[in-house]
Amino acid sequence: MRTPLTIRFLTSMPRKGWLALAIFALVAWVGVPMAHLMLPESSPFSVSAYTVTLMGKILCYAVVAVAMDLIWGYAGILSLGHGLFFALGGYGFGMYLMRQIGTDGSYGVNLPDFMVFLDWKELPWFWVGSDSFLWALVLVVAVPGALAFIFGYFAFRSRIKGVYFSIITQALTYAAMLLFFRNETGFGGNNGFTDFKRILGYDITSPEMRLTLFGLSAALLMFVLLLGRYLVTSKFGRVLAAIRDAESRVMFIGYQPLWYKLFIWTLSAVLCALAGALYVPQVGIINPSEMSAANSIEIAIWVAVGGRGTLVGPVIGAFIVNLAKSFFTVEFPEYWLFFLGFLFIGVTLFLPDGVVGLWRKLFARKPATETESPPPVQKPAAVPEKDEHLAAKGAAA
Amino acid sequence: MRSLITSVLLGLCCLFGSAHAALDPAVLQGFASEDFGERLAVIGQLGQIGDEDARRVLEALENDSLAIGGGKVLIYDGEKAIDAASGVALEAVPEDIDTLTVNNRMRTAIEAAKAGMALFSTDPTVRLTAATRLRDGVDATTLPLLEKALASEQDAAVHEVLTLAVSRGNLGSGEAAKRLSAAIALADSGDPSVLALLEPRLDASVEPDAAVRAAVADAIRSIERRLAVAGAIGTVFTGLSLGSILLLAALGLAITYGVMGVINMAHGELLMVGAYATYVIQGLFQKYLPGMVDGYLLAAIPVSFLVAALVGVLMERTVIRFLYGRPLESLLATWGLSLVLIQTARTLFGPQNVQVDNPSWMSGGIALLGDTVLPWNRVVIIGFAAFVLVLIWLMMQKTRLGMFVRAVTQNRSMAGCVGVPTARVDTLAFAIGAGVAGLGGCALSQIANVGPAMGQGYIVDAFMVVVVGGVGQLAGAVWAAMGLGLIAKFLEGWTGAVVAKIVVLVFIIVFIQKRPQGLFALKGRFVES
Amino acid sequence: MSAEGGSAKRFVLLGTDYVYPRTTNKILRAFLHSKGVKDEDIMEEYTPFGHSDYQTIIANIKKFASAGKKTAVVSTINGDSNVPFYKELGNAGLKATDVPVVAFSVGEEELRGVDTKPLLGHLAAWNYFMTIKNPVNAAFIKKYQDWAKKNNVPNADTVVTNDPMEATYVGIHMWAQAVEKAKSTDTDKVIAAMGGQTFKAPSGFTLTMDKTNHHLHKPVYIGEVKADGQFNVVWKTKEPIRAQPWSPFIAGNESKQGL
């Protein structure tokens, strides 16, 4: 028995959730643009360019956090390499942005500036086609996706998991960072890409472009939340949670965890890359330090602060940590690391379910079904679905 | 003719030496000239005079204390001035006194002049350094001097060096017989600069004598063979050196992660703690025991162990204890600890790197053949890594605590049942792991920078070593560290440092796919933890 | 390359892998070509940021230097990597008299964290050194040291001045002069008033800001490292030289020489 996809999709989230999403969309697509463009700067409700960019940036981070949560919270795989996929997405789109500079660079040549000081006369092969917007989008999705797929395939096939997996993802990211730091690699060395001028011919610094990017980031976040919601409430999501909680048992029942893990892992990487692609034009720079180990680990702390295994949690976490970062690094730069460090320690020791868990503990007396439902660990798996699956397996055999 | 002059000069120098007469002020007056050429000429003259006064003037010049004032050349130490020529102290320091500037070219000339004098010293070690110094720059002026020294030399080692030096000079001699014997003698050299001298002599237009050409070709072959051996030894040594550094960085982790299963992302910061402990001890020695500064490192070894162990105990008791069996959580919490430690170091010692000196006995190196030098600090660190390894091995295998640690590793609940105080063993084992990291930091301070973020650079490498070696295996860590060090250094020879490092990392990633348990897997049932 | 500078015939261009060393070495290579140095006598090598293992590179430099021609190293190694580099250099037995190293990014402040023994005699090129003797510099140093003591800067009793500090000091004063001339802090007006400003700098010269390109005309000093971490000036230009933003040694820049 299958419910139609649309209904299945609509019921994946309670009414409150849809309402919250609608409000969010309204604020991001109507409220903020109006406040930014129409209200005078003196108005208390005016939104400055700085705020729009900061929020757009954090929205991208929130997407990364949700992507991270999909594999960590729901599949139990802690990746310390999501910074890599994020940066690859950024680099993919950055190549397009560099080409859009055209002859407006400091050397006035139709080559990115860093190639001029390297004495390169023409674009290397992997830059071919990077002046096309569509090709840039393909690169953004395909490169990190392919890398994640290949890496994931071998890692999951060898049943590498837990800490081992975390450490080798870190090694992969570290290797990539070293590679991108080299000027010869052809991605601008430690300076990376910067000094962007336009997208599709439109000025990148104009308020309209800023708002478009902001709106797109909000749209991406909503899309990711919905997709995540759909996935985790599906049968797929339940198998995933089962793999997280007892992989051996799932295997003994007859599932092949490899493909489940590989799918969610690749999806998560691609979502990160999309966030990266939106992030770069908003902050105006991409360089290899995005791939540093610290960045990837910080993503994990956003998720942990917000609450693992929930979908709103990571969004909240990303906002809390990054707003705190903006505040501390301006007001008390010397205390930022102390704050972040103690946040890591405090959350792991005292708030294993993050802010969302705390909220639930304090306020929610109603059963969990009404609010964001926790991962369906406690719930009995739907029996008919499983039978169906086993039957399919039997037929195949 | 030239040798005649030299012997006259040498005779003169003996004469002056015994009579202890003052220098001729006219000789020194050249120092007052603006022209470097003239100053160099004076240095050359002083070298040939070669008596105590000349040596004093040269040394003053080298130490930036030779000055011009009141039209005279003076030795001026900032307070009183001495007339350089006569050695008589001046009553008042002239107003217009100005120190002479020494540049590299003059410094080279001073060294050559001093070496020329030292060639006839009574101490064979002094003669040896002097001969080595002069060997590389043999020219028409030094050749007769060297020949003279060679004739009277008794010490075998000095004789050998002098022979090579004289042969270099004689390679351009007018007599074919001299050239031939020079070429034959030079076959014993291991110096690549000799190759550059020999190679043009293969050409018939440069070297008309066929016999000499054949000897030159032989000499080149023999030198090249020797250089190839030296080069290979050098590469192996750099590989071992890198390996020992990796090992020191990873040994502590091999205990805390490998044996106890705690993912300690703050491990790099424990290295940093050890390095800063070394820095503090150095400061204390400089302040209170300036006479024994060279010994500070020995005192720093136990201190860095204890300080890092103490920090380790604090970490274990306050945070890690609650996270046993939850590796991913302990990863995040210890990362937080590492940030706190970094910022603490920054607050205490400032954000910049601090200065940790090599003690004088760790400076310089052992010269192998030709241009291969094994620096002392690296030799010492290789030895130190071996020492730490033996120490840990003894502790793990031969002590009661070590036995407890192994028991808890293998089966925690069973160990608890038979009365092993598991919580206390955990704390102690973690303290030892942290202490060993402190020792690693103490060693690293001798090679790398000491700064708040220094630990971050080692954490990935340290984890790689432990993971490749196999969790829970000290032997595995040793093989992994040395193997990775050697691979990296051999690759670096033809790919450069960065690509070598990337290749090594990719190699590790592939290796883990093949052998997820590392080089040495623990035998037994470890299906899932 | 001159006899006074050591008559170097081969050059190692060693740098950290980023824009400044890459561009510097590009210009240097073109300059060396113009002086008749061939490509085989130039070795160019880059290391990543924070690189700390210079064993292999030092061995390569030794090999390169042993070819019978006097070799010099031009180092654009940045920041932290300098300490391991010089330590390794010293321990490997390469002294300044054998293979001098000229550094473009090592100054007094960098040498504060360094054991200077192995560095003795190596060179650095800057527009200012703390050891330059003139009343303006003495006053500048005094002012800074007093400020550091008063504000409890860590290790205030050993603070040093260096080229970037002097440059900032000069820059701020020139800006103030320009503001006074323009009678406004409006950016465009100040820029207009900026060209042609002069200031008596601690480097011992009166510096002028170029009217066309707004770079400073500055003197060039070459100093040798002394045991106390200060520099001994061994060469200097007779007067400030005009800053050229486009090197005349690079092809394609001919039209930009007037800028």
PDB file of N, CA and C in Angstrom, chain A residues 72 76 78 80 151 154-155 158-164 166-168 170-172 174-175 178-179 182 248 294 297 300 308 334 337-338 340-342 344-345 348-349, chain B residues 257 263 265 318-319 322-323 326-329 331-333 335-337 339-340 342-344 346-347 460 463-464 467 471 498-499 501-502 505 509 512-513 516 528:
ATOM      1  N   TRP A  72      24.738  12.907  10.666  1.00  0.00           N
ATOM      2  CA  TRP A  72      25.203  12.653  12.029  1.00  0.00           C
ATOM      3  C   TRP A  72      24.025  12.278  12.943  1.00  0.00           C
ATOM      4  N   GLY A  76      24.137   8.618  12.229  1.00  0.00           N
ATOM      5  CA  GLY A  76      25.209   8.332  13.181  1.00  0.00           C
ATOM      6  C   GLY A  76      26.608   8.417  12.608  1.00  0.00           C
ATOM      7  N   LEU A  78      29.618  10.803  11.938  1.00  0.00           N
ATOM      8  CA  LEU A  78      30.133  12.151  12.177  1.00  0.00           C
ATOM      9  C   LEU A  78      31.201  12.455  11.136  1.00  0.00           C
ATOM     10  N   LEU A  80      33.940  14.937   9.604  1.00  0.00           N
ATOM     11  CA  LEU A  80      34.744  16.131   9.859  1.00  0.00           C
ATOM     12  C   LEU A  80      35.243  16.666   8.521  1.00  0.00           C
ATOM     13  N   PHE A 151      34.364   8.436  -2.330  1.00  0.00           N
ATOM     14  CA  PHE A 151      34.944   8.287  -0.997  1.00  0.00           C
ATOM     15  C   PHE A 151      34.023   7.450  -0.116  1.00  0.00           C
ATOM     16  N   PHE A 154      33.860   3.573  -0.954  1.00  0.00           N
ATOM     17  CA  PHE A 154      34.958   2.751  -0.441  1.00  0.00           C
ATOM     18  C   PHE A 154      34.947   2.694   1.076  1.00  0.00           C
ATOM     19  N   ALA A 155      34.670   3.825   1.694  1.00  0.00           N
ATOM     20  CA  ALA A 155      34.706   3.854   3.159  1.00  0.00           C
ATOM     21  C   ALA A 155      33.605   2.970   3.739  1.00  0.00           C
ATOM     22  N   SER A 158      34.134  -0.785   3.188  1.00  0.00           N
ATOM     23  CA  SER A 158      35.072  -1.377   4.134  1.00  0.00           C
ATOM     24  C   SER A 158      34.536  -1.316   5.559  1.00  0.00           C
ATOM     25  N   ARG A 159      33.312  -0.869   5.708  1.00  0.00           N
ATOM     26  CA  ARG A 159      32.659  -0.754   7.010  1.00  0.00           C
ATOM     27  C   ARG A 159      33.468   0.093   7.989  1.00  0.00           C
ATOM     28  N   ILE A 160      33.995   1.166   7.463  1.00  0.00           N
ATOM     29  CA  ILE A 160      34.673   2.108   8.341  1.00  0.00           C
ATOM     30  C   ILE A 160      33.616   2.982   8.969  1.00  0.00           C
ATOM     31  N   LYS A 161      33.635   3.068  10.284  1.00  0.00           N
ATOM     32  CA  LYS A 161      32.603   3.903  10.887  1.00  0.00           C
ATOM     33  C   LYS A 161      33.106   4.559  12.152  1.00  0.00           C
ATOM     34  N   GLY A 162      32.211   5.289  12.790  1.00  0.00           N
ATOM     35  CA  GLY A 162      32.537   5.938  14.058  1.00  0.00           C
ATOM     36  C   GLY A 162      33.692   6.900  13.911  1.00  0.00           C
ATOM     37  N   VAL A 163      34.560   6.812  14.912  1.00  0.00           N
ATOM     38  CA  VAL A 163      35.664   7.747  14.974  1.00  0.00           C
ATOM     39  C   VAL A 163      36.609   7.592  13.789  1.00  0.00           C
ATOM     40  N   TYR A 164      36.805   6.330  13.383  1.00  0.00           N
ATOM     41  CA  TYR A 164      37.682   6.082  12.240  1.00  0.00           C
ATOM     42  C   TYR A 164      37.233   6.891  11.034  1.00  0.00           C
ATOM     43  N   SER A 166      35.377   9.559  11.032  1.00  0.00           N
ATOM     44  CA  SER A 166      35.599  10.990  11.291  1.00  0.00           C
ATOM     45  C   SER A 166      37.030  11.373  10.977  1.00  0.00           C
ATOM     46  N   ILE A 167      37.961  10.533  11.432  1.00  0.00           N
ATOM     47  CA  ILE A 167      39.359  10.905  11.258  1.00  0.00           C
ATOM     48  C   ILE A 167      39.777  10.843   9.799  1.00  0.00           C
ATOM     49  N   ILE A 168      39.292   9.856   9.057  1.00  0.00           N
ATOM     50  CA  ILE A 168      39.740   9.859   7.659  1.00  0.00           C
ATOM     51  C   ILE A 168      39.042  10.946   6.840  1.00  0.00           C
ATOM     52  N   GLN A 170      38.609  13.800   8.062  1.00  0.00           N
ATOM     53  CA  GLN A 170      39.454  14.938   8.395  1.00  0.00           C
ATOM     54  C   GLN A 170      40.735  14.908   7.566  1.00  0.00           C
ATOM     55  N   ALA A 171      41.294  13.718   7.400  1.00  0.00           N
ATOM     56  CA  ALA A 171      42.510  13.587   6.595  1.00  0.00           C
ATOM     57  C   ALA A 171      42.245  14.017   5.155  1.00  0.00           C
ATOM     58  N   LEU A 172      41.089  13.618   4.635  1.00  0.00           N
ATOM     59  CA  LEU A 172      40.733  13.989   3.262  1.00  0.00           C
ATOM     60  C   LEU A 172      40.650  15.510   3.124  1.00  0.00           C
ATOM     61  N   TYR A 174      42.005  17.730   5.039  1.00  0.00           N
ATOM     62  CA  TYR A 174      43.321  18.318   5.246  1.00  0.00           C
ATOM     63  C   TYR A 174      44.142  18.219   3.960  1.00  0.00           C
ATOM     64  N   ALA A 175      44.088  17.049   3.314  1.00  0.00           N
ATOM     65  CA  ALA A 175      44.817  16.866   2.059  1.00  0.00           C
ATOM     66  C   ALA A 175      44.315  17.859   1.015  1.00  0.00           C
ATOM     67  N   LEU A 178      45.633  21.347   1.714  1.00  0.00           N
ATOM     68  CA  LEU A 178      47.016  21.512   1.268  1.00  0.00           C
ATOM     69  C   LEU A 178      47.071  21.676  -0.245  1.00  0.00           C
ATOM     70  N   LEU A 179      46.246  20.890  -0.938  1.00  0.00           N
ATOM     71  CA  LEU A 179      46.227  20.951  -2.396  1.00  0.00           C
ATOM     72  C   LEU A 179      45.791  22.335  -2.876  1.00  0.00           C
ATOM     73  N   ARG A 182      48.261  25.286  -2.671  1.00  0.00           N
ATOM     74  CA  ARG A 182      49.310  25.407  -3.680  1.00  0.00           C
ATOM     75  C   ARG A 182      48.829  26.330  -4.794  1.00  0.00           C
ATOM     76  N   SER A 248      24.805  -3.860  12.895  1.00  0.00           N
ATOM     77  CA  SER A 248      24.932  -5.304  12.682  1.00  0.00           C
ATOM     78  C   SER A 248      23.558  -5.954  12.573  1.00  0.00           C
ATOM     79  N   ALA A 294      39.273  23.028  11.789  1.00  0.00           N
ATOM     80  CA  ALA A 294      38.460  23.759  12.767  1.00  0.00           C
ATOM     81  C   ALA A 294      37.077  24.069  12.213  1.00  0.00           C
ATOM     82  N   ILE A 297      34.811  20.989  12.205  1.00  0.00           N
ATOM     83  CA  ILE A 297      34.392  20.605  13.551  1.00  0.00           C
ATOM     84  C   ILE A 297      33.362  21.592  14.082  1.00  0.00           C
ATOM     85  N   ALA A 300      29.897  20.672  13.373  1.00  0.00           N
ATOM     86  CA  ALA A 300      29.351  19.677  14.295  1.00  0.00           C
ATOM     87  C   ALA A 300      28.806  20.353  15.547  1.00  0.00           C
ATOM     88  N   ARG A 308      20.842  17.328  18.077  1.00  0.00           N
ATOM     89  CA  ARG A 308      21.008  16.323  17.042  1.00  0.00           C
ATOM     90  C   ARG A 308      19.702  15.568  16.818  1.00  0.00           C
ATOM     91  N   GLU A 334      39.270  38.413  22.515  1.00  0.00           N
ATOM     92  CA  GLU A 334      40.128  37.468  23.248  1.00  0.00           C
ATOM     93  C   GLU A 334      39.331  36.388  23.971  1.00  0.00           C
ATOM     94  N   LEU A 337      37.440  32.345  21.810  1.00  0.00           N
ATOM     95  CA  LEU A 337      37.855  30.944  21.860  1.00  0.00           C
ATOM     96  C   LEU A 337      37.450  30.295  23.176  1.00  0.00           C
ATOM     97  N   PHE A 338      37.529  31.067  24.263  1.00  0.00           N
ATOM     98  CA  PHE A 338      37.072  30.532  25.545  1.00  0.00           C
ATOM     99  C   PHE A 338      35.596  30.162  25.453  1.00  0.00           C
ATOM    100  N   LEU A 340      33.742  29.557  22.780  1.00  0.00           N
ATOM    101  CA  LEU A 340      33.500  28.437  21.878  1.00  0.00           C
ATOM    102  C   LEU A 340      33.950  27.125  22.528  1.00  0.00           C
ATOM    103  N   GLY A 341      35.112  27.184  23.163  1.00  0.00           N
ATOM    104  CA  GLY A 341      35.648  25.986  23.805  1.00  0.00           C
ATOM    105  C   GLY A 341      34.709  25.469  24.886  1.00  0.00           C
ATOM    106  N   PHE A 342      34.267  26.382  25.757  1.00  0.00           N
ATOM    107  CA  PHE A 342      33.380  25.945  26.832  1.00  0.00           C
ATOM    108  C   PHE A 342      32.014  25.531  26.296  1.00  0.00           C
ATOM    109  N   PHE A 344      31.583  23.908  23.464  1.00  0.00           N
ATOM    110  CA  PHE A 344      31.804  22.516  23.059  1.00  0.00           C
ATOM    111  C   PHE A 344      31.683  21.587  24.262  1.00  0.00           C
ATOM    112  N   ILE A 345      32.412  21.955  25.332  1.00  0.00           N
ATOM    113  CA  ILE A 345      32.462  21.073  26.497  1.00  0.00           C
ATOM    114  C   ILE A 345      31.087  21.010  27.157  1.00  0.00           C
ATOM    115  N   THR A 348      28.338  19.049  25.157  1.00  0.00           N
ATOM    116  CA  THR A 348      28.484  17.593  25.151  1.00  0.00           C
ATOM    117  C   THR A 348      28.236  17.009  26.535  1.00  0.00           C
ATOM    118  N   LEU A 349      28.627  17.746  27.570  1.00  0.00           N
ATOM    119  CA  LEU A 349      28.452  17.184  28.911  1.00  0.00           C
ATOM    120  C   LEU A 349      27.025  17.340  29.427  1.00  0.00           C
TER     121      LEU A 349
ATOM    122  N   TYR B 257      44.433   7.299  23.001  1.00  0.00           N
ATOM    123  CA  TYR B 257      43.473   6.837  22.009  1.00  0.00           C
ATOM    124  C   TYR B 257      43.600   5.342  21.809  1.00  0.00           C
ATOM    125  N   ILE B 263      39.174   9.812  22.232  1.00  0.00           N
ATOM    126  CA  ILE B 263      39.587  10.654  21.111  1.00  0.00           C
ATOM    127  C   ILE B 263      39.971  11.991  21.692  1.00  0.00           C
ATOM    128  N   MET B 265      41.213  15.333  21.009  1.00  0.00           N
ATOM    129  CA  MET B 265      41.585  16.340  20.015  1.00  0.00           C
ATOM    130  C   MET B 265      42.481  17.412  20.634  1.00  0.00           C
ATOM    131  N   THR B 318      37.768  16.348  34.913  1.00  0.00           N
ATOM    132  CA  THR B 318      36.660  17.288  34.755  1.00  0.00           C
ATOM    133  C   THR B 318      35.782  16.980  33.550  1.00  0.00           C
ATOM    134  N   VAL B 319      36.353  16.449  32.492  1.00  0.00           N
ATOM    135  CA  VAL B 319      35.561  16.301  31.269  1.00  0.00           C
ATOM    136  C   VAL B 319      35.531  14.861  30.741  1.00  0.00           C
ATOM    137  N   PHE B 322      33.538  11.658  31.964  1.00  0.00           N
ATOM    138  CA  PHE B 322      32.096  11.488  31.755  1.00  0.00           C
ATOM    139  C   PHE B 322      31.773  10.995  30.363  1.00  0.00           C
ATOM    140  N   LEU B 323      32.792  10.877  29.540  1.00  0.00           N
ATOM    141  CA  LEU B 323      32.511  10.587  28.136  1.00  0.00           C
ATOM    142  C   LEU B 323      33.101   9.262  27.669  1.00  0.00           C
ATOM    143  N   ARG B 326      31.779   7.096  24.668  1.00  0.00           N
ATOM    144  CA  ARG B 326      31.056   7.939  23.704  1.00  0.00           C
ATOM    145  C   ARG B 326      32.086   8.699  22.880  1.00  0.00           C
ATOM    146  N   PRO B 327      32.745   7.999  21.983  1.00  0.00           N
ATOM    147  CA  PRO B 327      33.897   8.589  21.310  1.00  0.00           C
ATOM    148  C   PRO B 327      33.579   9.882  20.555  1.00  0.00           C
ATOM    149  N   LEU B 328      32.420   9.937  19.881  1.00  0.00           N
ATOM    150  CA  LEU B 328      32.152  11.139  19.088  1.00  0.00           C
ATOM    151  C   LEU B 328      31.972  12.348  19.989  1.00  0.00           C
ATOM    152  N   GLU B 329      31.315  12.137  21.136  1.00  0.00           N
ATOM    153  CA  GLU B 329      31.146  13.242  22.067  1.00  0.00           C
ATOM    154  C   GLU B 329      32.489  13.677  22.648  1.00  0.00           C
ATOM    155  N   LEU B 331      35.247  13.480  21.255  1.00  0.00           N
ATOM    156  CA  LEU B 331      35.944  14.218  20.203  1.00  0.00           C
ATOM    157  C   LEU B 331      35.593  15.704  20.261  1.00  0.00           C
ATOM    158  N   LEU B 332      34.288  15.988  20.360  1.00  0.00           N
ATOM    159  CA  LEU B 332      33.864  17.394  20.367  1.00  0.00           C
ATOM    160  C   LEU B 332      34.296  18.097  21.649  1.00  0.00           C
ATOM    161  N   ALA B 333      34.125  17.415  22.781  1.00  0.00           N
ATOM    162  CA  ALA B 333      34.465  18.069  24.044  1.00  0.00           C
ATOM    163  C   ALA B 333      35.957  18.353  24.126  1.00  0.00           C
ATOM    164  N   TRP B 335      37.906  18.826  21.648  1.00  0.00           N
ATOM    165  CA  TRP B 335      38.200  19.934  20.734  1.00  0.00           C
ATOM    166  C   TRP B 335      37.951  21.255  21.451  1.00  0.00           C
ATOM    167  N   GLY B 336      36.870  21.296  22.211  1.00  0.00           N
ATOM    168  CA  GLY B 336      36.597  22.482  23.022  1.00  0.00           C
ATOM    169  C   GLY B 336      37.723  22.742  24.004  1.00  0.00           C
ATOM    170  N   LEU B 337      38.203  21.678  24.660  1.00  0.00           N
ATOM    171  CA  LEU B 337      39.325  21.831  25.585  1.00  0.00           C
ATOM    172  C   LEU B 337      40.533  22.410  24.873  1.00  0.00           C
ATOM    173  N   LEU B 339      40.611  24.393  22.345  1.00  0.00           N
ATOM    174  CA  LEU B 339      40.440  25.833  22.110  1.00  0.00           C
ATOM    175  C   LEU B 339      40.731  26.613  23.388  1.00  0.00           C
ATOM    176  N   VAL B 340      40.229  26.088  24.514  1.00  0.00           N
ATOM    177  CA  VAL B 340      40.457  26.770  25.787  1.00  0.00           C
ATOM    178  C   VAL B 340      41.951  26.831  26.098  1.00  0.00           C
ATOM    179  N   ILE B 342      44.460  26.728  23.990  1.00  0.00           N
ATOM    180  CA  ILE B 342      45.142  27.656  23.072  1.00  0.00           C
ATOM    181  C   ILE B 342      44.983  29.085  23.567  1.00  0.00           C
ATOM    182  N   GLN B 343      43.740  29.428  23.915  1.00  0.00           N
ATOM    183  CA  GLN B 343      43.491  30.805  24.335  1.00  0.00           C
ATOM    184  C   GLN B 343      44.193  31.093  25.661  1.00  0.00           C
ATOM    185  N   THR B 344      44.274  30.079  26.541  1.00  0.00           N
ATOM    186  CA  THR B 344      44.987  30.279  27.804  1.00  0.00           C
ATOM    187  C   THR B 344      46.453  30.593  27.535  1.00  0.00           C
ATOM    188  N   ARG B 346      47.674  31.859  24.912  1.00  0.00           N
ATOM    189  CA  ARG B 346      47.744  33.172  24.277  1.00  0.00           C
ATOM    190  C   ARG B 346      47.663  34.261  25.349  1.00  0.00           C
ATOM    191  N   THR B 347      46.789  34.056  26.327  1.00  0.00           N
ATOM    192  CA  THR B 347      46.626  35.054  27.371  1.00  0.00           C
ATOM    193  C   THR B 347      47.869  35.109  28.255  1.00  0.00           C
ATOM    194  N   VAL B 460      46.511  16.163  13.187  1.00  0.00           N
ATOM    195  CA  VAL B 460      46.128  15.254  12.101  1.00  0.00           C
ATOM    196  C   VAL B 460      47.202  14.186  11.909  1.00  0.00           C
ATOM    197  N   PHE B 463      47.129  11.537  14.652  1.00  0.00           N
ATOM    198  CA  PHE B 463      46.038  10.574  14.485  1.00  0.00           C
ATOM    199  C   PHE B 463      46.333   9.601  13.361  1.00  0.00           C
ATOM    200  N   MET B 464      46.931  10.114  12.284  1.00  0.00           N
ATOM    201  CA  MET B 464      47.254   9.243  11.159  1.00  0.00           C
ATOM    202  C   MET B 464      48.206   8.136  11.597  1.00  0.00           C
ATOM    203  N   VAL B 467      46.304   5.605  13.736  1.00  0.00           N
ATOM    204  CA  VAL B 467      45.323   4.847  12.972  1.00  0.00           C
ATOM    205  C   VAL B 467      46.007   3.860  12.031  1.00  0.00           C
ATOM    206  N   VAL B 471      45.154   0.543  16.336  1.00  0.00           N
ATOM    207  CA  VAL B 471      44.802   1.038  17.645  1.00  0.00           C
ATOM    208  C   VAL B 471      45.258   0.044  18.707  1.00  0.00           C
ATOM    209  N   VAL B 498      54.682  19.684  -0.304  1.00  0.00           N
ATOM    210  CA  VAL B 498      53.225  19.681  -0.197  1.00  0.00           C
ATOM    211  C   VAL B 498      52.628  18.464  -0.880  1.00  0.00           C
ATOM    212  N   VAL B 499      53.073  18.220  -2.109  1.00  0.00           N
ATOM    213  CA  VAL B 499      52.536  17.077  -2.833  1.00  0.00           C
ATOM    214  C   VAL B 499      52.865  15.792  -2.088  1.00  0.00           C
ATOM    215  N   LYS B 501      53.116  15.384   1.033  1.00  0.00           N
ATOM    216  CA  LYS B 501      52.204  15.257   2.170  1.00  0.00           C
ATOM    217  C   LYS B 501      50.814  14.826   1.696  1.00  0.00           C
ATOM    218  N   ILE B 502      50.368  15.406   0.585  1.00  0.00           N
ATOM    219  CA  ILE B 502      49.054  15.035   0.062  1.00  0.00           C
ATOM    220  C   ILE B 502      49.058  13.557  -0.328  1.00  0.00           C
ATOM    221  N   LEU B 505      48.783  11.407   2.674  1.00  0.00           N
ATOM    222  CA  LEU B 505      47.432  11.392   3.242  1.00  0.00           C
ATOM    223  C   LEU B 505      46.499  10.514   2.408  1.00  0.00           C
ATOM    224  N   ILE B 509      44.443   7.145   3.442  1.00  0.00           N
ATOM    225  CA  ILE B 509      43.006   6.937   3.267  1.00  0.00           C
ATOM    226  C   ILE B 509      42.755   5.618   2.546  1.00  0.00           C
ATOM    227  N   ILE B 512      43.589   2.597   4.832  1.00  0.00           N
ATOM    228  CA  ILE B 512      42.563   2.297   5.848  1.00  0.00           C
ATOM    229  C   ILE B 512      41.422   1.489   5.223  1.00  0.00           C
ATOM    230  N   GLN B 513      41.120   1.764   3.935  1.00  0.00           N
ATOM    231  CA  GLN B 513      40.065   0.985   3.281  1.00  0.00           C
ATOM    232  C   GLN B 513      40.438  -0.492   3.240  1.00  0.00           C
ATOM    233  N   PRO B 516      41.281  -1.751   7.721  1.00  0.00           N
ATOM    234  CA  PRO B 516      40.661  -0.816   8.661  1.00  0.00           C
ATOM    235  C   PRO B 516      41.233  -0.934  10.072  1.00  0.00           C
ATOM    236  N   GLU B 528      32.075  -4.797  17.572  1.00  0.00           N
ATOM    237  CA  GLU B 528      31.580  -3.426  17.616  1.00  0.00           C
ATOM    238  C   GLU B 528      31.766  -2.885  19.001  1.00  0.00           C
TER     239      GLU B 528
END
